[in-house]
Coordinates of C-alpha atoms in Angstrom, one line a residue:
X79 CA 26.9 -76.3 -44.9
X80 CA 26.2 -74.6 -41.4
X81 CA 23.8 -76.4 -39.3
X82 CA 20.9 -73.9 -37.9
X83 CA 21.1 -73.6 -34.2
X84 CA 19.2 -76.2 -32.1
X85 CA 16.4 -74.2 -29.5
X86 CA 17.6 -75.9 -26.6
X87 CA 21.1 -74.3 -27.0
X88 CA 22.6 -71.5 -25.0
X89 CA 23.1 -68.7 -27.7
X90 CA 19.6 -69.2 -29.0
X91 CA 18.2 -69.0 -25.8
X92 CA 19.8 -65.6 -25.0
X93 CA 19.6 -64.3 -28.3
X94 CA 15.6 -65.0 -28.2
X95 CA 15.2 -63.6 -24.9
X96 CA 17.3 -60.2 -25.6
X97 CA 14.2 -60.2 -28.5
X98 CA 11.7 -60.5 -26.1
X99 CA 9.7 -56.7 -24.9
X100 CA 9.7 -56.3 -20.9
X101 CA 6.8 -55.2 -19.6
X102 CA 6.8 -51.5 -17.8
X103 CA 5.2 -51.6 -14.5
X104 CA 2.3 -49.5 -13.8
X105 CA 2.0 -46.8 -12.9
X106 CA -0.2 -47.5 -9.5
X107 CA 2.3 -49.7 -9.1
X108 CA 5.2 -47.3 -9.3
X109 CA 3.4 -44.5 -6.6
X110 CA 2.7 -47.4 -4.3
X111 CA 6.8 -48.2 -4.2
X112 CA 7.4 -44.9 -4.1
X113 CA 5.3 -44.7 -1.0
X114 CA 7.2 -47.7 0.3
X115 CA 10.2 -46.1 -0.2
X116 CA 9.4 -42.7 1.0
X117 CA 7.8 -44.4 4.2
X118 CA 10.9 -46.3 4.8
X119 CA 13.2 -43.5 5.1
X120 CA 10.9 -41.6 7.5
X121 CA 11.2 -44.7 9.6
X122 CA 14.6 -45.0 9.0
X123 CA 15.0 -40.9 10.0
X124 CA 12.5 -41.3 12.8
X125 CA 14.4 -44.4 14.3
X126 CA 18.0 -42.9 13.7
X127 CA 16.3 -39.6 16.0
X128 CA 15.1 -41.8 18.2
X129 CA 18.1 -43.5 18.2
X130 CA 20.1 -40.3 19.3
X131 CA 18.0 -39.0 21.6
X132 CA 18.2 -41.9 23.6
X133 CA 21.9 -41.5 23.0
X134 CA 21.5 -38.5 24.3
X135 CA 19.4 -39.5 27.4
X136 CA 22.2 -42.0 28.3
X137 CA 25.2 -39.4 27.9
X138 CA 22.8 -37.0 30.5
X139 CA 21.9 -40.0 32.8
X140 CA 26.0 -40.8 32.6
X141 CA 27.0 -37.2 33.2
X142 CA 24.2 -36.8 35.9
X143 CA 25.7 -40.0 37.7
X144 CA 29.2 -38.2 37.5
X145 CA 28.3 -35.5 38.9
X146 CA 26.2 -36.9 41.5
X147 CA 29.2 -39.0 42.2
X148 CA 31.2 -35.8 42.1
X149 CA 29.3 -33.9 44.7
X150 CA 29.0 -37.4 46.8
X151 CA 32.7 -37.6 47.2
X152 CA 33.0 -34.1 47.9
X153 CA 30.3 -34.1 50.3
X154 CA 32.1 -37.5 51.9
X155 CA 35.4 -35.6 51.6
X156 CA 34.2 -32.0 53.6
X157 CA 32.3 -34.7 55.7
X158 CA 35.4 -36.3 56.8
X159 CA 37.7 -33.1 56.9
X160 CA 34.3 -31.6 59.0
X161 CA 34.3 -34.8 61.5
X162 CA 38.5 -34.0 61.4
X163 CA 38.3 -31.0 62.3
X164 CA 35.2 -31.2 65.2
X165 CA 36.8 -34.5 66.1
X166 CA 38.2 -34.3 69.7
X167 CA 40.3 -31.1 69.5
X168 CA 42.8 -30.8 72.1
X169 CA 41.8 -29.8 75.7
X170 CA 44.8 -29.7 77.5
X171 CA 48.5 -29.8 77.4
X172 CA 50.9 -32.0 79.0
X173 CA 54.1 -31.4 80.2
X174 CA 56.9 -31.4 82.8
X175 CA 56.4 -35.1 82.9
X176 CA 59.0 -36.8 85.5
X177 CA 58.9 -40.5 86.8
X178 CA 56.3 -43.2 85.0
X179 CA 53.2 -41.4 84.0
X180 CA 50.4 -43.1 81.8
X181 CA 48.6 -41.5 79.0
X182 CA 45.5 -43.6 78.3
X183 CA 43.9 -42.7 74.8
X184 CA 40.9 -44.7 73.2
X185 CA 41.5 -47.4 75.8
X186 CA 45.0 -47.5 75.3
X187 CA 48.0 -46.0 77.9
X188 CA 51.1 -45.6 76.5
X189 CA 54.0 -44.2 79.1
X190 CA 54.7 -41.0 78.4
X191 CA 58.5 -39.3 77.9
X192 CA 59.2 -35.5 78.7
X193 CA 57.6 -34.4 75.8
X194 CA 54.6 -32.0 75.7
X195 CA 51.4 -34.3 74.9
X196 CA 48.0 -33.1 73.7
X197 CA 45.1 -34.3 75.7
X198 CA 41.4 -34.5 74.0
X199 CA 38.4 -35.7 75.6
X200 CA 37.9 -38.8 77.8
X201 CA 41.6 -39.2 78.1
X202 CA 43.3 -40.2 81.6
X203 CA 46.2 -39.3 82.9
X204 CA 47.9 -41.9 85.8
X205 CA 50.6 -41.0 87.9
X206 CA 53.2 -43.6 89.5
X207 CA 54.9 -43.1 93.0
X208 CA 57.4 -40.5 92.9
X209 CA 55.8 -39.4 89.2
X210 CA 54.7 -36.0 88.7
X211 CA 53.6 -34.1 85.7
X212 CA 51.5 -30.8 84.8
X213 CA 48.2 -30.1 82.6
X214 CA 47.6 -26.9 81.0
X215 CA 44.3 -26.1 80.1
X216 CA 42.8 -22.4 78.8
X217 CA 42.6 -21.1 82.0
X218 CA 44.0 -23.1 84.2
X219 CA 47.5 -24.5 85.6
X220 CA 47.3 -28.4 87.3
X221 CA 50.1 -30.1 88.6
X222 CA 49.2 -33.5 89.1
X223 CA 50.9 -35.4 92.5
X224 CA 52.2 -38.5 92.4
X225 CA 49.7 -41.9 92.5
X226 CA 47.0 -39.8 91.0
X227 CA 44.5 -40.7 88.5
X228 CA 42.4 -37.8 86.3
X229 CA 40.4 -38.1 83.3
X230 CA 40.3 -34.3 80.9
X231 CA 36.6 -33.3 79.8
X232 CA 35.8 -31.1 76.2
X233 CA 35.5 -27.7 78.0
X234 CA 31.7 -26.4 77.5
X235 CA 30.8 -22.7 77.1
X236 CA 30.3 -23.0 80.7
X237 CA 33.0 -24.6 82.4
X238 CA 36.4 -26.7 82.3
X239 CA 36.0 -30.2 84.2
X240 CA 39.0 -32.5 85.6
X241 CA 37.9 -35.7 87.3
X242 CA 40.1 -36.7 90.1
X243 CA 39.6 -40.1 91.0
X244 CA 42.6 -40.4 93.3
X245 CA 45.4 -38.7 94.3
X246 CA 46.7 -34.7 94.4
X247 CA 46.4 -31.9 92.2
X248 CA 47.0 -28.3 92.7
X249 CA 45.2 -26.1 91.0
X250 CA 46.1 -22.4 90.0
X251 CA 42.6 -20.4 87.9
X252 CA 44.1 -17.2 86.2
X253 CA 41.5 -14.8 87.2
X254 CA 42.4 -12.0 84.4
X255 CA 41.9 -14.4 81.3
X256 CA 39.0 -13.3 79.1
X257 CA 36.6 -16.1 79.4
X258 CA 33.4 -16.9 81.4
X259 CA 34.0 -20.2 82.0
X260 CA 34.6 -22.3 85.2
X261 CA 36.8 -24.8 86.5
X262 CA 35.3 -27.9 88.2
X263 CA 37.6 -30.5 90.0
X264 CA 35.3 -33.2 90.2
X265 CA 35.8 -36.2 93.2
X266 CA 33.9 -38.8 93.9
X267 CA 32.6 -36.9 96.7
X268 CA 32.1 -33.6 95.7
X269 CA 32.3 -30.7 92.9
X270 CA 34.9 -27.7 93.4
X271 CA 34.0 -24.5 91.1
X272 CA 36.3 -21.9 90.7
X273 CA 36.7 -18.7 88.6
X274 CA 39.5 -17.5 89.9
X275 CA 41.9 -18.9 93.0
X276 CA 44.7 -21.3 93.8
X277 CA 43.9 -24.3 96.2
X278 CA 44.7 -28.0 96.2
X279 CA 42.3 -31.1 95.5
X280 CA 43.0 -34.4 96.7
X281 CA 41.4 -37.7 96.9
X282 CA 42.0 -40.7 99.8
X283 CA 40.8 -43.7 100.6
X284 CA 38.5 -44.4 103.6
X285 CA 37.2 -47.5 104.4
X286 CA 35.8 -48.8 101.7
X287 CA 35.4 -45.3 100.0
X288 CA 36.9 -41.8 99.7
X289 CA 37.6 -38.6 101.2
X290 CA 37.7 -35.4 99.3
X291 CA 40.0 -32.9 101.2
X292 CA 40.0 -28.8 99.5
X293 CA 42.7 -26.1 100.8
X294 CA 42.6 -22.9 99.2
X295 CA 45.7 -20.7 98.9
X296 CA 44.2 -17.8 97.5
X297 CA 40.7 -16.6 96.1
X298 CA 37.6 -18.7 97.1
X299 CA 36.1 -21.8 96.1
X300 CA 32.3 -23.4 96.2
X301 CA 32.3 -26.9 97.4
X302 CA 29.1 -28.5 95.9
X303 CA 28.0 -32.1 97.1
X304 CA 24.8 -33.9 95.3
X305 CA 24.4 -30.6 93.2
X306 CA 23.7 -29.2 96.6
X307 CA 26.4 -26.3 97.6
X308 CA 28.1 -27.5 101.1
X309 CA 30.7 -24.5 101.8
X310 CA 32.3 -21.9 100.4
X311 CA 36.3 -22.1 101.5
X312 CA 38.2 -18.6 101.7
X313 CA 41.6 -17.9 101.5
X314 CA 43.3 -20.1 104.4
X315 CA 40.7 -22.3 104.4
X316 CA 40.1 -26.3 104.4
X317 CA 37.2 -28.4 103.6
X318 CA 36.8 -32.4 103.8
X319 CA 33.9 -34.6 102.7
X320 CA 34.3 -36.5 106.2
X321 CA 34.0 -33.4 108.1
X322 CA 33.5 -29.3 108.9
X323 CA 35.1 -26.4 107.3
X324 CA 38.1 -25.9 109.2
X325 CA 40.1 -22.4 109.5
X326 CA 43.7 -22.0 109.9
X327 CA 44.8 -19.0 111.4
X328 CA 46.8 -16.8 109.2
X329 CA 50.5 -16.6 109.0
X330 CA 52.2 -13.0 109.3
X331 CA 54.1 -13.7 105.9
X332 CA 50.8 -14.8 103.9
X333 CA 47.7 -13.4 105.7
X334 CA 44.4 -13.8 103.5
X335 CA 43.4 -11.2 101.8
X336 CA 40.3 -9.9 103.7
X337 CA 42.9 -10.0 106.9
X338 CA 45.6 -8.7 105.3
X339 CA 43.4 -5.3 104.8
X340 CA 42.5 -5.3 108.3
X341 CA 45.4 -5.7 109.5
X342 CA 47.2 -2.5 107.5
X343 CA 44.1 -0.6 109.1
X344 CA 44.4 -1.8 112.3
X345 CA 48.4 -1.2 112.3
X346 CA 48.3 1.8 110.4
X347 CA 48.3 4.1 113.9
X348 CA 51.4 2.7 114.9
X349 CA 53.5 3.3 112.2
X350 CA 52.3 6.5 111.2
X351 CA 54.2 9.8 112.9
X352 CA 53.4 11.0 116.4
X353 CA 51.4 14.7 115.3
X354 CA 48.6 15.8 116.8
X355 CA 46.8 15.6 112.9
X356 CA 47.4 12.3 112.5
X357 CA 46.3 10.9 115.4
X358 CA 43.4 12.8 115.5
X359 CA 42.5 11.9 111.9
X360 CA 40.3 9.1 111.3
X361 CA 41.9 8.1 108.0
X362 CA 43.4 5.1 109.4
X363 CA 39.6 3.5 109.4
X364 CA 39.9 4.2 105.0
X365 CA 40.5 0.6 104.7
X366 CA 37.3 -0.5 106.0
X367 CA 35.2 1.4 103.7
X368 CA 36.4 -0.9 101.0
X369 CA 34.0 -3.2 100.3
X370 CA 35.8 -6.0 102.7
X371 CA 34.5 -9.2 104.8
X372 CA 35.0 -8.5 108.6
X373 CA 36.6 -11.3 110.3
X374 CA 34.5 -13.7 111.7
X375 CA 31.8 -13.3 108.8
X376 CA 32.2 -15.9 107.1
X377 CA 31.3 -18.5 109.8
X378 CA 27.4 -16.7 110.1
X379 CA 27.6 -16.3 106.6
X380 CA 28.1 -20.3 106.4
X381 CA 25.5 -20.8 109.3
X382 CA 22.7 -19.0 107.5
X383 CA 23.3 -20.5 104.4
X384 CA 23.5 -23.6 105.8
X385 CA 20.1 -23.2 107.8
X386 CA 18.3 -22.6 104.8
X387 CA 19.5 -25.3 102.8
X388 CA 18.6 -27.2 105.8
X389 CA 15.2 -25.8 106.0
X390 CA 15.2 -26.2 102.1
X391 CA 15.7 -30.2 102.2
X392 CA 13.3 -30.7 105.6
X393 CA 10.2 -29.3 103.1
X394 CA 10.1 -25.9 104.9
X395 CA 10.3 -23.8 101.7
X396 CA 9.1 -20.5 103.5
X397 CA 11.5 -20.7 106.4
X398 CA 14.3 -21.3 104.1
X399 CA 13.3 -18.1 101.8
X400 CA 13.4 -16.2 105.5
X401 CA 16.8 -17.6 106.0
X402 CA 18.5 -16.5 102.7
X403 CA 17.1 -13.3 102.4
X404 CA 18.5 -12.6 106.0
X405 CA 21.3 -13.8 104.8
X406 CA 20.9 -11.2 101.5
X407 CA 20.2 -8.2 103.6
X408 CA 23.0 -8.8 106.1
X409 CA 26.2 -9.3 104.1
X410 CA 25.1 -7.8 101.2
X411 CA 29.1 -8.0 99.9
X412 CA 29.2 -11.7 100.5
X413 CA 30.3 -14.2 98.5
X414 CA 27.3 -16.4 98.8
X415 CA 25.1 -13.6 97.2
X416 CA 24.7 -14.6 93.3
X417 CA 23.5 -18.8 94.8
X418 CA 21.5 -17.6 98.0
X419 CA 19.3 -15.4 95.5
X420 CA 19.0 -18.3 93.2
X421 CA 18.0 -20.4 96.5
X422 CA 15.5 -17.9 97.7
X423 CA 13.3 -17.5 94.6
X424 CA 13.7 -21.4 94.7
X425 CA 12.4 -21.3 97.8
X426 CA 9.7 -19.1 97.2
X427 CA 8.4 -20.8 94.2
X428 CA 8.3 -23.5 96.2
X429 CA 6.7 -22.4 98.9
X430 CA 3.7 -21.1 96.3
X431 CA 4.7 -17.4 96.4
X432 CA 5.0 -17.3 92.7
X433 CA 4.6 -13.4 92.2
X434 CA 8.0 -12.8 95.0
X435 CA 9.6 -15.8 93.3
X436 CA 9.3 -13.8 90.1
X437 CA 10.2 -10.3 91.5
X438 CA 13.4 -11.8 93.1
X439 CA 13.8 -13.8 89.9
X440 CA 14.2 -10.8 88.2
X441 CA 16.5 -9.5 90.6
X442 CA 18.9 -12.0 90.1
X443 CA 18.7 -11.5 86.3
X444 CA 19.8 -7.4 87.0
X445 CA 22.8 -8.5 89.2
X446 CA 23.7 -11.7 86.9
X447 CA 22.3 -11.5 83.4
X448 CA 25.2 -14.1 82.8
X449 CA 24.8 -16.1 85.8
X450 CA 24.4 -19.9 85.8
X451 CA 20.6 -19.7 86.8
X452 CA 19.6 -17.3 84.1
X453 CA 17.4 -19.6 82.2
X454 CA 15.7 -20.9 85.3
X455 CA 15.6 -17.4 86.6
X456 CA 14.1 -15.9 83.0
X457 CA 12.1 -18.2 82.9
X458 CA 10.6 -18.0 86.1
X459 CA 10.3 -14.3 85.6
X460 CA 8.2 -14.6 82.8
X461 CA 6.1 -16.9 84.4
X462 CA 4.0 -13.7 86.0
X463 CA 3.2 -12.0 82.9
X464 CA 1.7 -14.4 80.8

């Protein structure tokens, strides 16, 4: 006989239960999940697109930053190849190097072998006893003495410098090369500006401080002192910061130029044949037609120009205008013309006669529209029309 199954045991239990009727939800109750639900995926779509666009943001800020980094190194990069290629370029060349020479770069002199050596700005060149060498530069040709000390300057648009503190250099300007720059041999002493010319340089001691003594060879030179101009050397002649412009008198195998001509003009009777026609012709005089210095110009020349600067420094503004312009009208061909016109409007302006300062200023600007007063001069000549 089978016993009836006791309530408490596991089989009844789920038998009685798999009896029992679930419930179905309502049906406000089903809308209201399915509003849950639908509400959680459109936060769940809604944070997965928020999600990637700040993805996105990152991946722009990223590629912005690479970029930016790009264009940084590139900018560092033309930047330093910029600076490379502005950096000091090479001024002058160095050669024919004999005995001890220094070469003193960013503080630092090295000896120097026979080998051709760039020079850039700032750097100083040192020459032993019994050294020698040569610099190069665009337009001119130095050969640097023995016990001589220089320093090279960046050449401006205006000029080449050389700064001799001591010693020797000879100096040959090529004339014909295309370029309007100068070449200053600076000295403690004094300033020599050339554009064309060969003459020597050299710098001495003297008690306690230096002599600058100039020779020129061929061409002409101005000799500045204090931004003042002291003389202006020809061919032949000498000039030293302890005293006077002095002349040497010409040899027959190298008379000067201006000479030279006079000379062939003043021969030219002699060596022509013995007719009637030719010694009645004046032709031998052709010579002086070209536009040539007499001898013995240059000294009045020198005198005037000295007088006015004279006048020019004592206050005397008027009587140094007088002095150039007589020096103007006189030797129209001289040398001294292009600075005693820039003197004389100086002077004029000075001496409050603003509307001839401005007329000669002008002048000057029709003679020299390249000339190193230009700007002064345009300026000046402006001045009346406003």
């Amino acid at each position: 006989m089978t016993r009836p199954p006791m309530p408490s045991e596991p089989a009844e239990l789920l038998r009685q239960l798999a009896q029992e009727n679930l419930p179905s939800p309502p049906e406000d109750s089903s809308a209201a999940r399915r509003e849950r639900l639908v509400r959680g995926m459109r936060e769940a779509i809604d944070r997965s697109a928020e999600t990637a666009e700040k993805r996105r943001r990152l991946r722009r800020i990223v590629a912005a930053v690479s970029v930016a980094a790009c264009l940084s190194v590139s900018v560092l990069g033309g930047m330093l190849l910029r600076d490379r290629a502005t950096a000091p370029d090479t001024v002058a060349g160095l050669d024919r190097v004999s005995g001890t020479v220094v070469l003193t770069q960013d503080g630092r002199g090295n000896v120097v072998g026979g080998a051709e050596r760039g020079l850039h700005d700032g750097d100083a060149v040192q020459t032993a006893a019994g050294a020698r060498a040569r610099l190069q530069t665009i337009k001119a040709s130095v050969d640097v003495s023995e016990s001589t000390e220089l320093r090279v300057s960046r050449p401006s648009a205006a000029e080449e410098r050389i700064t001799l503190r001591r010693g020797r250099v000879d100096v040959s300007v090529e004339k014909s090369i295309d370029t309007q720059r100068a070449v200053v041999v600076e000295t403690p002493d004094a300033e020599v500006v050339v554009r064309g010319t060969v003459f020597d340089v050299r710098v001495e001691p003297r008690e306690g401080a230096t002599n600058t003594h100039v020779h020129v060879t061929r061409g002409s030179v101005w000799v500045l002192s204090q931004g003042v101009q002291v003389a202006l050397l020809s061919a032949g002649q000498s000039w030293s910061s302890a005293g006077e412009v002095r002349s040497q008198a010409p040899t027959a195998s190298a008379p000067p130029p201006a000479a030279a001509s006079v000379a062939a003009a003043e021969r030219a009777p002699a060596v022509a044949p013995p007719t009637p026609a030719v010694s009645a012709s004046p032709r031998p005089a052709k010579p002086a037609k070209a536009p040539v210095r007499k001898p013995g110009t240059l000294a009045e020349e020198n005198r005037l120009f000295s007088a006015g600067v004279e006048a020019r420094n004592r206050g005397d503004s008027a009587r140094a205008a007088e002095l150039f312009a007589e020096l103007l009208a006189t030797y129209p061909q001289s040398t001294l013309r292009e600075v005693a016109q820039v003197e004389r409007f100086r002077a004029l302006k000075s001496a409050g006669q603003g509307s001839r300062a401005s007329t000669e200023a002008r002048r000057y600007l029709a003679e020299h529209p390249e000339g190193a007063a230009r700007t002064e001069a345009r300026d000046l000549a402006l001045e009346s029309q406003k």
